[in-house]
Amino acid sequence: MKVCKLHSLALAAGLLVSASAMAAGELNLYNWSDYIPQDLLKRFEKESGIKVNLDVFDSNESLLAKLKAGAKGYDVVVPSDYMVKIMIEEGLLEKIDASKMANFKLVEAPLNKPDFDPKREYSAPYMWGVTGFTYDASRVPGGKLDNSWKSFFTPPAALKGKVVALNDVAELYKAAAIYLKVDQCTEDPKQAKRIQDLLEAQKPMLAMYNSDGTIERMQAQEVIMHQQWNGAAYRTRQKLKSAVFVYPKEGIPFWNDNLVIPKGAKNRDNALKFINWMMEPKNIAEASNFTGYNNAIKGSTAFFKADLKADPAINPTAAMRALFVPSKTCSAKANALRDRVWTKLKK
């Protein structure tokens, strides 16, 4: 998913909390930065009497590290697809049987039975999206670039120092693998070396690796091209009308983020109420309108803002959906190869 600026806050600070709200207890939510509207959480507080405290993280890996280190203060966390599988295998999640919740009947395929949790025993869907790249058409040679990962990995010379890649090993490695037609979970050192060579060749063209502030950086025209999530691209275009989000013809990483309950959560009942509440069309649509990402809840698009509903980057055509490349859970050997590529790249 999908970060802008790290911060930690308690959304209910300064509010007058009624006695009934105090009695209902709390919910400690650990989410990606800038990934849920405060007004939505306030409405949940009002409707449920449950006080929400929000803390944020910047990557799936930092989320995993924190939970493995023994963090016990969270009731709902928001991992991406592949990370749900890892957390299940490592015994970090409560079994919640989301498929039996009242609102689960509204979850659309394929996210009603995803590969990483086919019975939805441990997770419920939140947002889904894709990771491509955005460029400023007013500042690239000829005003247009090819709809190909080649435009990102080997950009025109005029863009040197004006391109940013995400500081995310999973996103960057997967994009390179798709472009090179290499299995994203390859265990072959020769194939991993091809990815390494591509990323090393791209590195001199980059201004930085950064997953933080992708929207603001593009809107301020500090850079010309940025690897981005489609929701961030939608929000970029709110102020930078010349921004173009690319669905590369070779394929585009498809992901979804999920609501789960960490093992030993203190406010399990409140967490279950929140997860079911978030599967109501009006509620999840409010989150989509804020984040700029789609969701898997039937009927939610009726509550979308008009420009969000009309944006093909968010509501892609059938031809665009055919380009989706879902995340896979890779073997330890494949992950070790990937991590070595990343370590060498970041030296």
Coordinates of C-alpha atoms in Angstrom, one line a residue:
M1 CA 0.0 0.0 0.0
K2 CA 0.9 3.0 0.3
V3 CA 2.4 5.7 2.3
C4 CA 2.8 9.5 2.4
K5 CA 4.2 10.7 5.7
L6 CA 4.7 8.6 8.8
H7 CA 2.9 9.8 11.9
S8 CA 1.2 8.4 14.9
L9 CA -2.0 9.8 16.4
A10 CA -5.0 9.0 18.5
L11 CA -8.0 10.1 16.5
A12 CA -10.2 10.6 19.5
A13 CA -7.9 13.0 21.3
G14 CA -9.6 16.1 22.5
L15 CA -13.1 14.7 21.8
L16 CA -15.7 14.5 24.5
V17 CA -16.3 10.7 25.0
S18 CA -19.6 9.7 26.5
A19 CA -19.9 7.3 29.3
S20 CA -21.4 4.7 26.9
A21 CA -18.4 5.1 24.6
M22 CA -16.1 4.5 27.5
A23 CA -18.0 1.4 28.4
A24 CA -17.7 0.0 24.9
G25 CA -13.9 0.1 25.1
E26 CA -11.3 0.8 22.5
L27 CA -10.0 -0.4 19.2
N28 CA -6.3 -0.1 18.4
L29 CA -5.8 0.1 14.6
Y30 CA -2.4 -0.3 13.0
N31 CA -2.6 0.8 9.3
W32 CA -0.6 2.2 6.4
S33 CA -0.1 5.9 6.6
D34 CA -2.8 8.1 5.0
Y35 CA -4.9 5.0 4.3
I36 CA -8.2 5.6 6.1
P37 CA -10.2 8.8 6.6
Q38 CA -10.4 10.2 10.1
D39 CA -14.1 11.1 9.5
L40 CA -14.9 7.5 8.8
L41 CA -13.3 6.4 12.1
K42 CA -15.1 9.1 13.9
R43 CA -18.4 7.9 12.5
F44 CA -17.5 4.3 13.6
E45 CA -16.9 5.7 17.1
K46 CA -20.2 7.5 17.1
E47 CA -22.2 4.5 15.8
S48 CA -20.5 1.9 18.0
G49 CA -19.3 3.7 21.1
I50 CA -15.9 2.3 20.5
K51 CA -12.9 4.7 20.7
V52 CA -10.4 4.2 17.9
N53 CA -6.7 4.8 18.3
L54 CA -4.6 4.8 15.1
D55 CA -0.9 4.1 14.6
V56 CA 0.8 3.7 11.3
F57 CA 3.6 1.7 9.5
D58 CA 5.4 2.1 6.2
S59 CA 5.9 -1.5 4.9
N60 CA 4.7 -5.0 5.3
E61 CA 8.1 -6.0 6.5
S62 CA 8.1 -3.4 9.3
L63 CA 4.7 -4.6 10.3
L64 CA 5.9 -8.2 10.4
A65 CA 9.0 -7.3 12.4
K66 CA 6.9 -5.4 15.0
L67 CA 4.5 -8.3 15.5
K68 CA 7.3 -10.9 15.7
A69 CA 9.1 -8.7 18.3
G70 CA 6.1 -9.2 20.5
A71 CA 4.0 -6.1 20.0
K72 CA 0.7 -6.8 21.8
G73 CA -1.1 -3.4 21.6
Y74 CA -2.9 -3.8 18.3
D75 CA -6.4 -5.1 17.6
V76 CA -6.6 -4.8 13.8
V77 CA -3.7 -4.5 11.4
V78 CA -3.6 -4.2 7.6
P79 CA -1.2 -6.5 5.8
S80 CA -1.0 -7.1 2.1
D81 CA -1.9 -10.4 0.4
Y82 CA 1.4 -12.2 0.5
M83 CA 2.1 -11.0 4.1
V84 CA -1.2 -12.5 5.3
K85 CA 0.0 -15.9 4.2
I86 CA 3.3 -15.4 6.0
M87 CA 1.6 -14.3 9.2
I88 CA -0.8 -17.3 9.1
E89 CA 2.2 -19.6 8.8
E90 CA 4.0 -18.0 11.6
G91 CA 1.0 -18.2 14.0
L92 CA 0.7 -14.4 14.3
L93 CA -3.0 -14.1 13.5
E94 CA -6.3 -14.9 15.3
K95 CA -8.8 -17.1 13.4
I96 CA -11.8 -14.8 12.7
D97 CA -13.9 -16.7 10.2
A98 CA -14.6 -13.6 8.2
S99 CA -16.6 -15.7 5.7
K100 CA -19.3 -16.2 8.4
M101 CA -19.6 -12.4 9.1
A102 CA -23.0 -10.9 8.2
N103 CA -21.5 -8.6 5.5
F104 CA -19.1 -11.1 3.9
K105 CA -21.8 -12.1 1.4
L106 CA -21.1 -8.8 -0.3
V107 CA -17.4 -9.7 -1.0
E108 CA -16.8 -10.2 -4.8
A109 CA -14.6 -12.7 -6.5
P110 CA -11.7 -13.3 -6.6
L111 CA -11.2 -11.7 -3.2
N112 CA -13.8 -13.8 -1.5
K113 CA -11.6 -16.9 -1.9
P114 CA -8.0 -15.6 -2.3
D115 CA -5.1 -18.0 -2.7
F116 CA -3.4 -16.6 0.5
D117 CA -6.5 -17.4 2.7
P118 CA -9.0 -19.3 0.5
K119 CA -11.6 -19.8 3.3
R120 CA -11.1 -16.3 4.6
E121 CA -10.5 -17.8 8.1
Y122 CA -8.0 -15.1 9.1
S123 CA -8.7 -12.0 7.0
A124 CA -11.2 -9.8 5.3
P125 CA -10.5 -7.5 2.3
Y126 CA -9.8 -3.8 2.6
M127 CA -8.5 -2.0 -0.6
W128 CA -7.1 -3.5 -3.8
G129 CA -5.0 -1.9 -6.4
V130 CA -2.1 -2.1 -8.8
T131 CA 1.5 -0.7 -8.9
G132 CA 2.6 0.9 -12.1
F133 CA 4.2 4.3 -12.7
T134 CA 3.1 7.8 -13.3
Y135 CA 4.7 10.5 -15.5
D136 CA 4.1 14.2 -16.1
A137 CA 3.1 14.3 -19.8
S138 CA 3.9 18.1 -19.9
R139 CA 7.5 17.4 -19.1
V140 CA 8.5 14.3 -21.1
P141 CA 10.0 14.3 -24.6
G142 CA 7.1 14.3 -27.1
G143 CA 4.5 14.5 -24.4
K144 CA 4.0 10.7 -24.2
L145 CA 5.9 7.6 -23.2
D146 CA 5.3 4.0 -24.2
N147 CA 2.9 1.9 -22.1
S148 CA 5.8 -0.3 -21.1
W149 CA 8.0 -1.0 -18.1
K150 CA 10.9 0.0 -20.5
S151 CA 9.8 3.6 -20.1
F152 CA 10.4 3.3 -16.3
F153 CA 13.5 1.1 -16.2
T154 CA 15.3 2.8 -19.1
P155 CA 13.8 6.3 -19.2
P156 CA 14.8 9.0 -21.7
A157 CA 18.1 10.7 -21.0
A158 CA 16.2 14.0 -20.3
L159 CA 14.6 12.4 -17.2
K160 CA 17.9 11.6 -15.5
G161 CA 17.6 12.5 -11.8
K162 CA 13.9 13.1 -12.2
V163 CA 12.7 9.5 -11.7
V164 CA 11.8 7.9 -8.4
A165 CA 11.4 4.2 -7.6
L166 CA 9.5 2.9 -4.6
N167 CA 11.7 2.0 -1.6
D168 CA 10.0 -1.4 -1.5
V169 CA 11.8 -4.6 -2.4
A170 CA 8.6 -6.5 -3.2
E171 CA 7.2 -3.9 -5.5
L172 CA 10.4 -3.0 -7.4
Y173 CA 11.6 -6.6 -7.8
K174 CA 8.2 -7.8 -9.0
A175 CA 8.0 -5.0 -11.6
A176 CA 11.4 -5.9 -12.9
A177 CA 10.5 -9.6 -13.0
I178 CA 7.4 -8.9 -15.0
Y179 CA 9.3 -6.7 -17.5
L180 CA 12.0 -9.4 -18.0
K181 CA 9.5 -12.2 -18.1
V182 CA 11.1 -13.8 -15.0
D183 CA 9.1 -15.7 -12.3
Q184 CA 8.6 -13.3 -9.4
C185 CA 9.5 -16.2 -7.2
T186 CA 12.5 -17.5 -9.1
E187 CA 15.0 -19.6 -7.3
D188 CA 17.5 -19.4 -10.2
P189 CA 20.5 -17.2 -9.3
K190 CA 21.0 -16.4 -13.0
Q191 CA 17.5 -15.0 -13.4
A192 CA 17.9 -13.0 -10.2
K193 CA 21.1 -11.6 -11.6
R194 CA 19.2 -10.4 -14.7
I195 CA 16.9 -8.5 -12.3
Q196 CA 19.9 -7.2 -10.4
D197 CA 21.5 -6.0 -13.7
L198 CA 18.4 -4.2 -14.8
L199 CA 18.0 -2.4 -11.4
E200 CA 21.7 -1.4 -11.3
A201 CA 21.5 0.0 -14.8
Q202 CA 18.4 2.1 -13.8
K203 CA 20.0 3.4 -10.6
P204 CA 21.9 6.3 -12.1
M205 CA 18.7 7.7 -13.6
L206 CA 17.0 7.8 -10.3
A207 CA 16.6 10.7 -7.9
M208 CA 16.0 8.3 -5.0
Y209 CA 14.2 5.2 -3.7
N210 CA 11.3 6.5 -1.7
S211 CA 7.8 5.2 -0.9
D212 CA 7.0 8.3 1.2
G213 CA 5.4 11.4 -0.3
T214 CA 4.8 10.0 -3.8
I215 CA 1.7 12.2 -4.3
E216 CA 3.2 15.4 -3.0
R217 CA 6.5 14.9 -4.9
M218 CA 4.7 14.6 -8.2
Q219 CA 2.3 17.4 -7.6
A220 CA 5.1 19.8 -6.7
Q221 CA 6.8 18.7 -9.9
E222 CA 10.0 17.8 -8.0
V223 CA 10.3 14.8 -10.3
I224 CA 8.8 13.8 -13.7
M225 CA 8.2 10.1 -13.2
H226 CA 7.4 8.0 -10.1
Q227 CA 6.7 4.4 -9.5
Q228 CA 3.2 4.6 -7.8
W229 CA 0.2 2.8 -6.7
N230 CA -2.9 3.6 -8.8
G231 CA -4.7 5.2 -5.9
A232 CA -1.8 7.5 -5.3
A233 CA -1.8 8.3 -9.0
Y234 CA -5.5 9.2 -8.8
R235 CA -4.8 11.6 -6.0
T236 CA -1.8 13.0 -7.8
R237 CA -4.1 14.0 -10.7
Q238 CA -6.3 16.0 -8.4
K239 CA -3.7 18.8 -8.6
L240 CA -1.5 17.7 -11.5
K241 CA -3.8 17.2 -14.5
S242 CA -0.9 16.2 -16.8
A243 CA -0.1 13.2 -14.7
V244 CA -0.5 9.9 -16.6
F245 CA -0.7 6.5 -14.9
V246 CA 0.6 3.6 -16.9
Y247 CA -0.7 0.1 -17.1
P248 CA 2.4 -1.5 -18.7
K249 CA 1.7 -3.9 -21.6
E250 CA 4.0 -6.5 -20.0
G251 CA 1.7 -6.8 -17.0
I252 CA 1.2 -4.9 -13.7
P253 CA 1.5 -6.1 -10.1
F254 CA -2.0 -6.6 -8.5
W255 CA -2.3 -6.6 -4.7
N256 CA -4.9 -6.3 -2.0
D257 CA -4.7 -5.2 1.6
N258 CA -6.6 -6.9 4.3
L259 CA -8.0 -6.5 7.8
V260 CA -6.7 -9.1 10.3
I261 CA -6.5 -9.5 14.1
P262 CA -3.1 -10.2 15.7
K263 CA -2.7 -13.1 18.0
G264 CA -3.7 -12.1 21.6
A265 CA -5.5 -8.9 20.7
K266 CA -7.1 -7.4 23.8
N267 CA -10.1 -6.0 22.1
R268 CA -11.1 -8.9 19.9
D269 CA -14.8 -8.4 20.0
N270 CA -14.4 -4.7 19.0
A271 CA -12.1 -5.7 16.2
L272 CA -14.7 -8.2 14.8
K273 CA -17.3 -5.5 14.9
F274 CA -15.0 -3.1 13.1
I275 CA -14.1 -5.6 10.4
N276 CA -17.8 -6.5 9.7
W277 CA -18.7 -2.7 9.7
M278 CA -16.0 -2.0 7.1
M279 CA -17.6 -4.5 4.7
E280 CA -20.8 -2.4 4.5
P281 CA -20.9 -0.7 1.0
K282 CA -21.2 2.9 2.3
N283 CA -18.4 2.5 4.8
I284 CA -15.8 0.9 2.5
A285 CA -16.8 3.4 -0.2
E286 CA -15.9 6.3 2.1
A287 CA -12.5 4.7 2.5
S288 CA -12.1 4.3 -1.3
N289 CA -13.1 7.9 -1.9
F290 CA -10.3 8.9 0.5
T291 CA -7.6 6.5 -0.6
G292 CA -8.3 6.5 -4.3
Y293 CA -8.3 2.7 -4.3
N294 CA -11.0 0.2 -5.2
N295 CA -12.5 -2.4 -2.9
A296 CA -14.1 -5.8 -3.2
I297 CA -17.6 -5.0 -1.7
K298 CA -20.6 -5.3 -4.0
G299 CA -22.7 -2.1 -4.2
S300 CA -19.9 0.2 -2.9
T301 CA -19.4 1.9 -6.3
A302 CA -22.8 3.5 -5.9
F303 CA -21.2 5.7 -3.2
F304 CA -18.0 6.5 -5.1
K305 CA -17.2 10.0 -6.1
A306 CA -18.0 10.6 -9.8
D307 CA -14.4 11.1 -10.8
L308 CA -13.2 8.0 -8.9
K309 CA -15.9 5.9 -10.6
A310 CA -15.0 7.2 -14.0
D311 CA -11.2 6.8 -13.6
P312 CA -10.0 3.7 -15.6
A313 CA -6.9 3.6 -13.4
I314 CA -9.2 2.8 -10.5
N315 CA -12.0 1.0 -12.3
P316 CA -10.0 -0.6 -15.1
T317 CA -11.4 -2.0 -18.3
A318 CA -11.5 -5.8 -19.0
A319 CA -8.4 -5.3 -21.2
M320 CA -6.6 -3.6 -18.3
R321 CA -7.6 -6.2 -15.8
A322 CA -6.1 -8.9 -18.1
L323 CA -2.7 -7.3 -17.3
F324 CA -3.0 -8.0 -13.5
V325 CA -0.2 -10.1 -12.1
P326 CA -1.2 -11.3 -8.6
S327 CA 1.3 -11.5 -5.8
K328 CA 2.7 -14.9 -4.9
T329 CA 4.1 -16.3 -1.7
C330 CA 7.6 -17.2 -2.5
S331 CA 9.9 -19.8 -1.0
A332 CA 12.6 -19.0 1.5
K333 CA 15.2 -19.6 -1.2
A334 CA 13.5 -17.2 -3.6
N335 CA 13.1 -14.6 -0.9
A336 CA 16.8 -14.9 0.0
L337 CA 17.7 -14.3 -3.6
R338 CA 15.5 -11.3 -3.8
D339 CA 16.9 -9.9 -0.5
R340 CA 20.4 -10.3 -1.8
V341 CA 19.5 -8.3 -4.9
W342 CA 18.0 -5.6 -2.8
T343 CA 21.0 -5.4 -0.4
K344 CA 23.5 -5.1 -3.3
L345 CA 21.3 -2.5 -5.0
K346 CA 21.0 -0.3 -1.9
K347 CA 24.8 -0.2 -1.1

